XYZ file of C-alpha atoms in Angstrom:
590
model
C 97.546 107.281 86.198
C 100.986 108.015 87.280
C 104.074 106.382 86.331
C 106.587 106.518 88.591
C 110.589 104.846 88.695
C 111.150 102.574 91.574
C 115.053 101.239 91.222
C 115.151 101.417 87.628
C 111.474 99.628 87.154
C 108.628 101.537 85.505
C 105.296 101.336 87.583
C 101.891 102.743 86.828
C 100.483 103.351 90.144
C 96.995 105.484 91.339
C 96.929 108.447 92.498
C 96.735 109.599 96.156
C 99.466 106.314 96.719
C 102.391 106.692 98.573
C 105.493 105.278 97.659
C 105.125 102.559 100.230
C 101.966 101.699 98.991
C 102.919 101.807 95.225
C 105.690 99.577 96.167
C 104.246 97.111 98.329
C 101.076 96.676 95.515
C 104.320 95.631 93.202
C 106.185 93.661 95.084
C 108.940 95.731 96.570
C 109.554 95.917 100.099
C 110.123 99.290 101.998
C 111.413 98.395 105.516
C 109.287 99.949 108.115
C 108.427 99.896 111.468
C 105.625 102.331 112.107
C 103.637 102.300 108.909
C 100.705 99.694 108.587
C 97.861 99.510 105.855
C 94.768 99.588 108.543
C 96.298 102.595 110.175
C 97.053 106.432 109.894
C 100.634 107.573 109.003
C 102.753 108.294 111.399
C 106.159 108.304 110.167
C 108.065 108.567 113.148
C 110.492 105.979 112.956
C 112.384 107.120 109.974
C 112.782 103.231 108.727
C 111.634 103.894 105.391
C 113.905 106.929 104.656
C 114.293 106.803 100.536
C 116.254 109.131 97.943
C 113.223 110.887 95.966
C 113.681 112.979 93.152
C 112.911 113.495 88.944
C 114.340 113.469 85.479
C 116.092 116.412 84.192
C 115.012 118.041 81.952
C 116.416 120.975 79.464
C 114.995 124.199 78.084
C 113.102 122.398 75.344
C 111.595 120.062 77.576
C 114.063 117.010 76.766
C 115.722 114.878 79.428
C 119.192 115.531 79.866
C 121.318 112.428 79.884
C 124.805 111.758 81.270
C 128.172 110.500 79.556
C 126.964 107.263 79.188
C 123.160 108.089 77.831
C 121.145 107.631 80.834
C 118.528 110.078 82.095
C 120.159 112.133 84.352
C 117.897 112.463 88.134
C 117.841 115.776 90.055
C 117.267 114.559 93.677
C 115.822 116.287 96.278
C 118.258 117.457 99.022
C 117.085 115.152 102.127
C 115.699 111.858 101.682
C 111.978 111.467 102.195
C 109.766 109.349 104.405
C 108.131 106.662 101.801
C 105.129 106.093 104.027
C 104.110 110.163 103.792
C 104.976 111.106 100.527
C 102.575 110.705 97.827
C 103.933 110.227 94.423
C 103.568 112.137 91.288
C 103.912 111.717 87.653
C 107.470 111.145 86.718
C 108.851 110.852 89.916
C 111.807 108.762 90.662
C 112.610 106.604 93.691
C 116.440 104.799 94.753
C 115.383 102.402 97.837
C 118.435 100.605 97.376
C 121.149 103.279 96.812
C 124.302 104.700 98.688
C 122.620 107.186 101.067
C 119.212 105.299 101.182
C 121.050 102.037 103.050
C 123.318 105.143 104.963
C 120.138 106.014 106.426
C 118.894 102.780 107.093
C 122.320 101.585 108.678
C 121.846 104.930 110.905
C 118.083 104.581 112.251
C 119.289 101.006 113.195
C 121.898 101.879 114.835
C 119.895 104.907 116.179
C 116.641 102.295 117.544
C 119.418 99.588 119.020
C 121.117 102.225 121.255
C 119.128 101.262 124.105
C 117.382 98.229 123.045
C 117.716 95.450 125.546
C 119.366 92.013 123.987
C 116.376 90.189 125.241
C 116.389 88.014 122.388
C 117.142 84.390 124.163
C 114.309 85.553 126.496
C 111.734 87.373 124.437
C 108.691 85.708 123.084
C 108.988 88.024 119.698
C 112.049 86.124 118.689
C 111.870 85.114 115.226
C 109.579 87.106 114.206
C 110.519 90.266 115.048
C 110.773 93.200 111.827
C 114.525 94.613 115.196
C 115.650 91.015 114.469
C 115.308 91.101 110.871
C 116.182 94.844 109.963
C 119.113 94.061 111.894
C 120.088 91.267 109.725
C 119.108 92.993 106.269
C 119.649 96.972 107.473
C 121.945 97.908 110.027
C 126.093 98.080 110.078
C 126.131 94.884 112.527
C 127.786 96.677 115.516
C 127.445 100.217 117.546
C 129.629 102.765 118.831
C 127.131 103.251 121.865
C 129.359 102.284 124.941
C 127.890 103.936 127.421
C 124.993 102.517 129.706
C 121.346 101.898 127.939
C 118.604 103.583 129.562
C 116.066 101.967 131.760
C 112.507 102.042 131.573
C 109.295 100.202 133.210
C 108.973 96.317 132.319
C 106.363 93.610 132.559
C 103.412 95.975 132.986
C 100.073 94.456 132.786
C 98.189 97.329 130.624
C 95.334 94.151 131.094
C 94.957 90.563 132.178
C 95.617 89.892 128.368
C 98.921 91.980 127.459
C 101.838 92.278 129.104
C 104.065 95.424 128.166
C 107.977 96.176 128.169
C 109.157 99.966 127.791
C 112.724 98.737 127.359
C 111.966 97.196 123.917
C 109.216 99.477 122.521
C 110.815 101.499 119.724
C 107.942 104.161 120.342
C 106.142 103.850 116.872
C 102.886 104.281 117.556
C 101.069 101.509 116.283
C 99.531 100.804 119.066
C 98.499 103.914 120.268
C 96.642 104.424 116.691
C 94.957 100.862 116.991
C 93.358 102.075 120.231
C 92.359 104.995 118.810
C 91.643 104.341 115.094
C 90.323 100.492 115.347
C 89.567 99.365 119.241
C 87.799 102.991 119.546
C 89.466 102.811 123.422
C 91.693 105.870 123.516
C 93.705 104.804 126.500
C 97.340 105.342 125.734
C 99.516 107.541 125.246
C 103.426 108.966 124.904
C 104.803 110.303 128.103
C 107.965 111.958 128.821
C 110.166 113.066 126.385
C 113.794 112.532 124.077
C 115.187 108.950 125.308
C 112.956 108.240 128.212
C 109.863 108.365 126.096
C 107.208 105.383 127.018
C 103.636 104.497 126.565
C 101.824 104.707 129.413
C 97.448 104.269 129.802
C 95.728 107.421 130.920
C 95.008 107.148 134.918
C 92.822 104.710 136.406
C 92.031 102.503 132.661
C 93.147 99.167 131.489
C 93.555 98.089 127.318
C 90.564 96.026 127.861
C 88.829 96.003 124.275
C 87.803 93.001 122.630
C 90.415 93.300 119.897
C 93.056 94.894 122.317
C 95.319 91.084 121.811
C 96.114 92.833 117.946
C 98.743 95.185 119.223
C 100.818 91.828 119.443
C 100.968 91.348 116.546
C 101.360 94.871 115.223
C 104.384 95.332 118.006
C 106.949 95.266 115.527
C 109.229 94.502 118.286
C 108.937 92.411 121.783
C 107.392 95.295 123.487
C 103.641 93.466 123.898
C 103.309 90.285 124.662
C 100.268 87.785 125.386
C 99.913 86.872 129.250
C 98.411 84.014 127.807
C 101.284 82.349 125.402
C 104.225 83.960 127.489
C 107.207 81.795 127.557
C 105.119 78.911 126.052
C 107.127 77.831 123.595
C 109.888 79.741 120.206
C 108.193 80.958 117.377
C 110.297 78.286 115.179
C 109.397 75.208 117.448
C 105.415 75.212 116.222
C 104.042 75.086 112.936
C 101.780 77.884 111.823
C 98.486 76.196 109.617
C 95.993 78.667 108.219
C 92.194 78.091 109.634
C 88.941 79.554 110.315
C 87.693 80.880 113.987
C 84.876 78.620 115.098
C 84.279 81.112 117.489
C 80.964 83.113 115.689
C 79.836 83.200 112.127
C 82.259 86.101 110.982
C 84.691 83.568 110.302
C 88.095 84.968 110.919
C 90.763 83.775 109.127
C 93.347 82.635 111.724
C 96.610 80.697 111.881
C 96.926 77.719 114.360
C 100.170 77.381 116.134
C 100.875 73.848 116.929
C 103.818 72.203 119.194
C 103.927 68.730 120.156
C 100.000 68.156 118.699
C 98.799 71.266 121.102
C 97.482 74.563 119.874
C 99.981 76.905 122.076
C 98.090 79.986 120.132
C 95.974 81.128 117.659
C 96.537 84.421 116.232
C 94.986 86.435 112.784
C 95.477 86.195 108.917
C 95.348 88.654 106.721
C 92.167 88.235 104.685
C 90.769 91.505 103.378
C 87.189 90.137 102.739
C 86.430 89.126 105.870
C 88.376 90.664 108.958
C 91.144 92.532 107.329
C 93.936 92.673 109.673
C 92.606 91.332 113.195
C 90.475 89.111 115.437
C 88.695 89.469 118.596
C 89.832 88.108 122.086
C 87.423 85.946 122.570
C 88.740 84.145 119.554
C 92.125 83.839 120.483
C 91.449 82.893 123.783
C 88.377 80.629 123.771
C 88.618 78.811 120.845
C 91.897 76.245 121.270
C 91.528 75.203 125.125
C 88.678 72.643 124.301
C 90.494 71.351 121.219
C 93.546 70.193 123.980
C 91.991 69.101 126.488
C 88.294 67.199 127.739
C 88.365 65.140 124.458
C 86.261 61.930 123.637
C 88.702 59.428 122.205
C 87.606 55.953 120.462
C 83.664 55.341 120.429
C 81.256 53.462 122.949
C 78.245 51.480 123.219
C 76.121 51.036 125.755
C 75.792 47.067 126.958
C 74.295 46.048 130.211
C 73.708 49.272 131.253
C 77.032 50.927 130.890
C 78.757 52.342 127.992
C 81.674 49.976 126.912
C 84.350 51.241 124.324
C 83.746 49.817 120.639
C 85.336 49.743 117.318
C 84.118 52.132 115.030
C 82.353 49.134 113.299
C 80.773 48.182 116.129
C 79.182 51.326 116.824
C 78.314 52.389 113.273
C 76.656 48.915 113.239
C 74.569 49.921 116.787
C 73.664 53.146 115.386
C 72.931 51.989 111.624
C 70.785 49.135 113.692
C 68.701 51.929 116.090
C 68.161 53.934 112.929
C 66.696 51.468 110.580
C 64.911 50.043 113.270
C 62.967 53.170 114.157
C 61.672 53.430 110.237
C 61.996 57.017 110.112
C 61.215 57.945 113.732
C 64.005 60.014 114.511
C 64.936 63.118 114.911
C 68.623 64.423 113.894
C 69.885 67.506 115.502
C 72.683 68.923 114.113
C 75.373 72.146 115.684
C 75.746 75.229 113.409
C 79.374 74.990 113.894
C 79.655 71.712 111.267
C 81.267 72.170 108.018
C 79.419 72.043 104.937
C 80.842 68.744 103.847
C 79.738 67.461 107.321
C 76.000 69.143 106.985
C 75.669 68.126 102.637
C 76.296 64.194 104.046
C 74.003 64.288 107.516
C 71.266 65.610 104.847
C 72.218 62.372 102.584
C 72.355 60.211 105.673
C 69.109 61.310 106.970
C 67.383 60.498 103.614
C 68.439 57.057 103.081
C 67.259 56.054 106.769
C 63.879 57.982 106.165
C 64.165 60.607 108.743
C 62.467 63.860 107.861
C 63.432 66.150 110.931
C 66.607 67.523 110.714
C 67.874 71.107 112.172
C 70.766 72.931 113.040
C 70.329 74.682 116.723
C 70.607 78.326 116.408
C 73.172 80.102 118.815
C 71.935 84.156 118.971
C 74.247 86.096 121.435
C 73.283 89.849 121.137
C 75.927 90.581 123.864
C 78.569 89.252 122.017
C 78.258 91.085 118.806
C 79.018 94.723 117.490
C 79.336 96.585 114.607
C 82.923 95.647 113.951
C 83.856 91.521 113.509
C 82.207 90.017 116.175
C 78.641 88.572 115.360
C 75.671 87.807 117.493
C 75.364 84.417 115.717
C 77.834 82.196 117.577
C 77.661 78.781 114.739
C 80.507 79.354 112.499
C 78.351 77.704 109.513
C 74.695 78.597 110.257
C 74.831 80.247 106.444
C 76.126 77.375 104.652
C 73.739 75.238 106.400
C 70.792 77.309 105.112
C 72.315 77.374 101.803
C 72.189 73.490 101.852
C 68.635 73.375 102.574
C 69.115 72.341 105.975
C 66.387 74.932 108.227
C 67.180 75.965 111.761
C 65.519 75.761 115.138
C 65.906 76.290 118.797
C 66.677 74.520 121.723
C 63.289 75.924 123.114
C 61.804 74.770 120.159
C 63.197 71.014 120.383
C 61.980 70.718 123.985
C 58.951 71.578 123.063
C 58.291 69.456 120.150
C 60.073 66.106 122.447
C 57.554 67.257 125.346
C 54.770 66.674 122.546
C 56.050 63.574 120.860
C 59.480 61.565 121.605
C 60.909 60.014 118.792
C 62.585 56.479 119.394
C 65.770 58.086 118.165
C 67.728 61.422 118.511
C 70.509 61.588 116.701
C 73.017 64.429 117.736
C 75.840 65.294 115.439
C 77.720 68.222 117.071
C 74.968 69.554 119.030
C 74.738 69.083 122.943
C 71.714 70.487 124.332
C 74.047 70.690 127.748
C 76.733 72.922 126.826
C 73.294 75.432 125.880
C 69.992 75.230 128.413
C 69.837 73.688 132.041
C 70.820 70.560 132.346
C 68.608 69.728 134.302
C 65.067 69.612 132.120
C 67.088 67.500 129.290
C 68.324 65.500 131.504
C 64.677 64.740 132.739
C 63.544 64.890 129.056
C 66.059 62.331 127.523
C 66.313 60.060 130.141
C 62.546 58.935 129.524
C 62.574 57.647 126.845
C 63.979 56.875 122.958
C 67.216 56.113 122.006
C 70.520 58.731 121.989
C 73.455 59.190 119.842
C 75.592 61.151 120.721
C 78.346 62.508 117.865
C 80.346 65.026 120.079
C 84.365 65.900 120.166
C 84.308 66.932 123.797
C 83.153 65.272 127.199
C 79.794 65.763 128.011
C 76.762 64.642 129.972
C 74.879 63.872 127.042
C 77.282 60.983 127.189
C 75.829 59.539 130.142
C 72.667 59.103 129.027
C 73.653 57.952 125.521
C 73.230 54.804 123.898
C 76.030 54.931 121.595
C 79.056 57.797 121.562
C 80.900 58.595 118.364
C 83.534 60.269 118.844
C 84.037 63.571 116.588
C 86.725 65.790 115.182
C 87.146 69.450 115.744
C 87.819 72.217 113.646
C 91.889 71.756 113.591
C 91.600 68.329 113.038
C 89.644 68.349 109.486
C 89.255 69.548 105.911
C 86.541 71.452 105.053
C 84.987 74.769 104.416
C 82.487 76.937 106.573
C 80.669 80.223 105.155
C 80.491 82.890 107.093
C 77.246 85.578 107.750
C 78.095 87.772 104.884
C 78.189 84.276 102.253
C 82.249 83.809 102.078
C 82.802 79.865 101.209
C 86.461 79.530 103.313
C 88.609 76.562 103.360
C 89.713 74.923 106.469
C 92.521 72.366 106.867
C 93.868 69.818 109.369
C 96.722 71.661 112.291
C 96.210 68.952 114.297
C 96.916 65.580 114.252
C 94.907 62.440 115.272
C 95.216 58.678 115.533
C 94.196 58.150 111.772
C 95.953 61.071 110.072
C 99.502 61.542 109.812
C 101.353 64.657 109.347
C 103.819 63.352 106.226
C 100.695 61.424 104.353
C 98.380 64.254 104.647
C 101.138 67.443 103.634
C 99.860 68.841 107.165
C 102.517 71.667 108.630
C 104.802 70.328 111.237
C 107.610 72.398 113.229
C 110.892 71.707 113.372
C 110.952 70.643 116.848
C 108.636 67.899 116.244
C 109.362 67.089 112.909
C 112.815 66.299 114.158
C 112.336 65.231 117.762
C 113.312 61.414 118.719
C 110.983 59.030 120.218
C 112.751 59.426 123.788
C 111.982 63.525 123.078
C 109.154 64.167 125.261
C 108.061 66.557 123.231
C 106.778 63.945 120.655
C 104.153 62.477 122.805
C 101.186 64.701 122.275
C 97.573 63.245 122.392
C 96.506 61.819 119.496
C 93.055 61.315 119.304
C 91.027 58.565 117.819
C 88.176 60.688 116.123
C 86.986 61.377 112.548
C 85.518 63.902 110.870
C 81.478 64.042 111.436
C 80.900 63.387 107.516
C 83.074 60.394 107.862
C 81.457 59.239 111.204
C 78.096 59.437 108.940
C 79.271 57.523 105.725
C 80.042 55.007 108.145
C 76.910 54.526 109.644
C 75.219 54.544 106.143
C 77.587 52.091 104.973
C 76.791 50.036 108.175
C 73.189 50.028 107.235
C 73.808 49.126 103.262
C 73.607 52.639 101.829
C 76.160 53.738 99.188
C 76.716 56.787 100.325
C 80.678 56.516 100.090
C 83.028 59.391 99.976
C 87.064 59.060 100.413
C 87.916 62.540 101.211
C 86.553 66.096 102.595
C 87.680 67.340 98.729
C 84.910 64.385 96.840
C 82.417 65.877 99.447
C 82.716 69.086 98.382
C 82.901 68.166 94.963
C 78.997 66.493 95.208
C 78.356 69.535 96.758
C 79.475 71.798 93.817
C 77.743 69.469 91.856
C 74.295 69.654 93.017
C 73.798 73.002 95.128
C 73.677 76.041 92.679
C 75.283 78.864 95.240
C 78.495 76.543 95.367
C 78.995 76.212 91.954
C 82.515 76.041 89.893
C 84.037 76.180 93.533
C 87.100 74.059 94.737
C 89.375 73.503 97.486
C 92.246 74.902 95.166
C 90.292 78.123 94.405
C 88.661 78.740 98.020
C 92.543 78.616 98.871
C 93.643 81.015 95.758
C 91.085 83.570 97.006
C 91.022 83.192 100.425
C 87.245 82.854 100.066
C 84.303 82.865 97.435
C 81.131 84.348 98.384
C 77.881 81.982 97.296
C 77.071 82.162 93.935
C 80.317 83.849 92.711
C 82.260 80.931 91.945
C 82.515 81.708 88.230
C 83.192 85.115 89.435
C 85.438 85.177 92.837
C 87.084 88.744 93.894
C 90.307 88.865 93.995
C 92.028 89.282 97.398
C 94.792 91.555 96.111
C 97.627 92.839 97.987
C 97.687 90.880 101.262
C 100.497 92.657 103.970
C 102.222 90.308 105.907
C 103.920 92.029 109.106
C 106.730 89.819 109.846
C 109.078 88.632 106.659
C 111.241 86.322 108.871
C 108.469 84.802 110.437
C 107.447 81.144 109.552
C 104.534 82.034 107.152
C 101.480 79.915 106.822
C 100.418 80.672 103.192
């Protein structure tokens, strides 16, 4: 193992490391621009410059030492790149020395010469590695005077990312994501010395399902999303770490909220499940229906029409359909429910008697691929299974309700409209048996339905999902709703609306009135005279620690710790070691 001298501090480090890497495992920071853990080395922008060089040593092999007893170092004669140079045994590193800031002060200097001062403008602001260098590494003014040089802006390299030559400091990243992670080898340097840009080979477009990541590797302004352009500053939303609904990979995300809308969601780090990035589809599909086309306060149907209700009043209706149907009912449940939400509809069902009870399967071969995106489209279709909850289809459901209609369907999550044609379950429910419908989002299934519960979604709740490969992840509340308040519950809040007045308008966001489905179902037992009576997402999970074996000696605490525990390691979870955060300034989430 080598040992090698960082700033005066002794590290033991493996071999094949580079000095970036040996320093980043320990806790020093390097600045950089071009070098990133996922991708190959570039070393082109010259950011992490360091004096390199070894003990003395004399004839006999003993260090020589200067007037005052310390070692003295022979250094090598130029600084070295950190990001490309390997270390060795005995080798000595000043990252914080005369000529090492020198150098620093001069590639800043060097990189601003004809970067634009789009800062009041740009949507990188505040999380930009220009805007923070500049504060940490640079002299704080130029001697450039003359006229910056020009290049293309606002070019759509897809409907997704928008691209601006005058800011790109031309290092690479993204160029190596297309090549080394997206597999689409579209872009490329053109030109050369100062009027360098990126352009994409004739007649293509940056169109691959993970092509949104070069965002977020831009170290700079250069890409932006089309989609969160000029939406709102990075310091005006709060940043709350999450898991993507989206398919059963389960990508760590973080949720950026302003004024109780997502604005974005962008990825985590988490090196168990998808490393560095996310797909597009996750970005982009999975915050829309959170904003908008929500059910708000519950319903019952009187007279014919569906009347709102008080959340006693319609646990009451549904606690009174369920016990009056002895056990004739049927509860259908979405894949995309927590596990806390699918451990208490399993309790639910068995204190009313009912013995069917399934998940719907979601299978979408076109979606998937061999990377992060998964054909199964429920977010918790593994932790379901691990509960001892079985699966089945929407085919299968039709057919079973053609052969025998229960006098109650219960549907927590699911909507059999948002899947098949509406058309045959709209024939199907409407004759006959009684519907509940437990949904977050506007549907049709609400027109038919006897009584509507109205549901939380995935930014609204604590919980945990577990994804296809058996990682137990924690999930926690971005969002706020009529019952939960930001201060009470320790949820993140930005600035903007943590400070805004009452006559702000940007303190007037939506709050729903919705609970969590595992909450929605304790009330209906408790309706009914069951004691099955849990005061938080964290007793839930407790119970199921408690009794299911593959969730054993987890926690919130340590699902949090770990950024996820597979089933059946909780007495043994992996650690997530070195986690490499991209933006320092930016407001962080963990």
């Amino acid at each position: 193992m080598p040992t090698i001298t960082i700033d005066g501090r002794k590290i033991e480090t493996q071999p094949g490391k580079t000095i970036i890497e040996a320093a980043l495992e320990n806790g020093i920071a390097i600045p950089h621009f071009c070098w990133h853990p996922a991708l190959s080395v570039a070393g082109n922008c010259r950011m992490c410059l360091v004096r390199v060089g070894s003990y003395k040593k004399g004839a006999d092999g003993t260090l020589e030492r200067d007037a005052e007893g310390n070692p003295v170092v022979q250094w090598m004669p130029k600084l070295q790149i950190a990001c490309a140079t390997p270390v060795a045994d005995g080798m000595v590193v000043d990252t914080v020395g005369e000529k090492t800031i020198a150098a620093q002060n001069a590639v800043m200097e060097f990189l601003l010469i004809n970067h634009p001062l789009d800062c009041p403008i740009c949507d990188e602001a505040g999380q930009c590695k220009l805007q923070e260098y500049a504060f940490k590494h640079s002299r704080g003014e130029s001697r450039f005077v003359e006229e910056k040089v020009h290049k293309p802006k606002r070019v759509a390299w897809s409907d997704r990312i928008i691209f601006d030559g005058e800011r790109c400091i031309l290092c690479s990243r993204c160029i190596r994501f297309a090549n080394e992670i997206a597999k689409q080898p579209v872009l490329t340097f053109v030109e050369r010395n100062d009027h360098v840009t990126i352009e994409l080979f004739e007649g293509t477009t940056f169109d691959s399902p993970y092509s949104m990541n070069v965002i977020e590797l831009c170290p700079v302004g250069a890409l932006t999303s089309a989609d969160f352009r000029f939406k709102s500053r990075v310091w005006e939303m709060s940043f709350t770490p999450s898991v993507c609904p989206g398919c059963a990979r389960g990508c760590n995300i973080n949720i950026g909220v302003r004024d109780n809308q997502i604005l974005r969601l962008e990825p985590r780090p988490n090196p168990h499940v998808n490393q560095y990035w996310m797909c597009d589809a996750g970005r982009l599909e999975q915050y829309r229906w959170v904003n908008s086309g929500r059910i708000s306060g519950a319903a019952v149907r009187r007279n014919g029409a569906l009347a709102p209700a008080s959340f006693e009043e319609a646990f009451r209706a549904v606690a009174d359909l369920l016990s009056t149907a002895r056990g004739d009912a049927m509860m259908v449940l979405s894949g995309s429910i927590t596990n806390e939400d699918g451990f208490v509809a399993r309790e639910c069902a068995a204190a009313f008697g009912i013995e069917h009870v399934a998940f719907v399967e979601r299978n979408d071969p076109t979606f998937g691929d061999d990377f992060l995106r998964s054909s199964d489209r429920n977010a918790n279709a593994t932790g379901l299974r691990a509960l001892g909850i079985p699966s089945t289809t929407w085919k299968e459901l039709l057919q079973r309700m053609h052969e025998r209609m229960p006098a109650v369907i219960y549907f927590i999550g699911a909507d059999p409209f948002a899947e098949q044609d509406s058309s045959s379950w709209e024939e199907l429910l409407g004759s006959g048996g009684a519907i509940i419908a437990q949904l977050s989002n506007h549907s049709q299934l609400e027109e038919i339905a006897d009584v509507v519960l109205p549901a939380a979604t995935y930014a609204e709740i604590e919980g945990t999902f577990t994804n296809c490969d058996g990682w137990v992840q924690y999930l926690q509340p971005a969002v706020e709703t009529a019952e939960t308040l930001r201060r009470i519950n320790g949820m993140a809040q930005s600035r903007l609306d943590e400070f805004g007045a009452p006559n702000d308008r940007w303190t007037h966001g939506e709050r729903r009135l919705c609970r969590p489905h595992w909450q929605l179902l304790t009330g209906v037992a408790g309706a009914a005279g069951h004691s099955i009576a849990y005061r938080s997402a964290a007793e839930v999970f407790a119970a199921i620690e408690d009794r299911v074996e593959a969730f054993r000696a987890m926690n919130y605490e340590a699902l949090r710790q770990y950024r996820g525990i597979r089933l059946g390691r909780g007495n043994d979870p992996e650690p997530v070691g070195v986690v490499y955060r991209s933006h320092y300034m930016k407001p962080q989430s963990d």
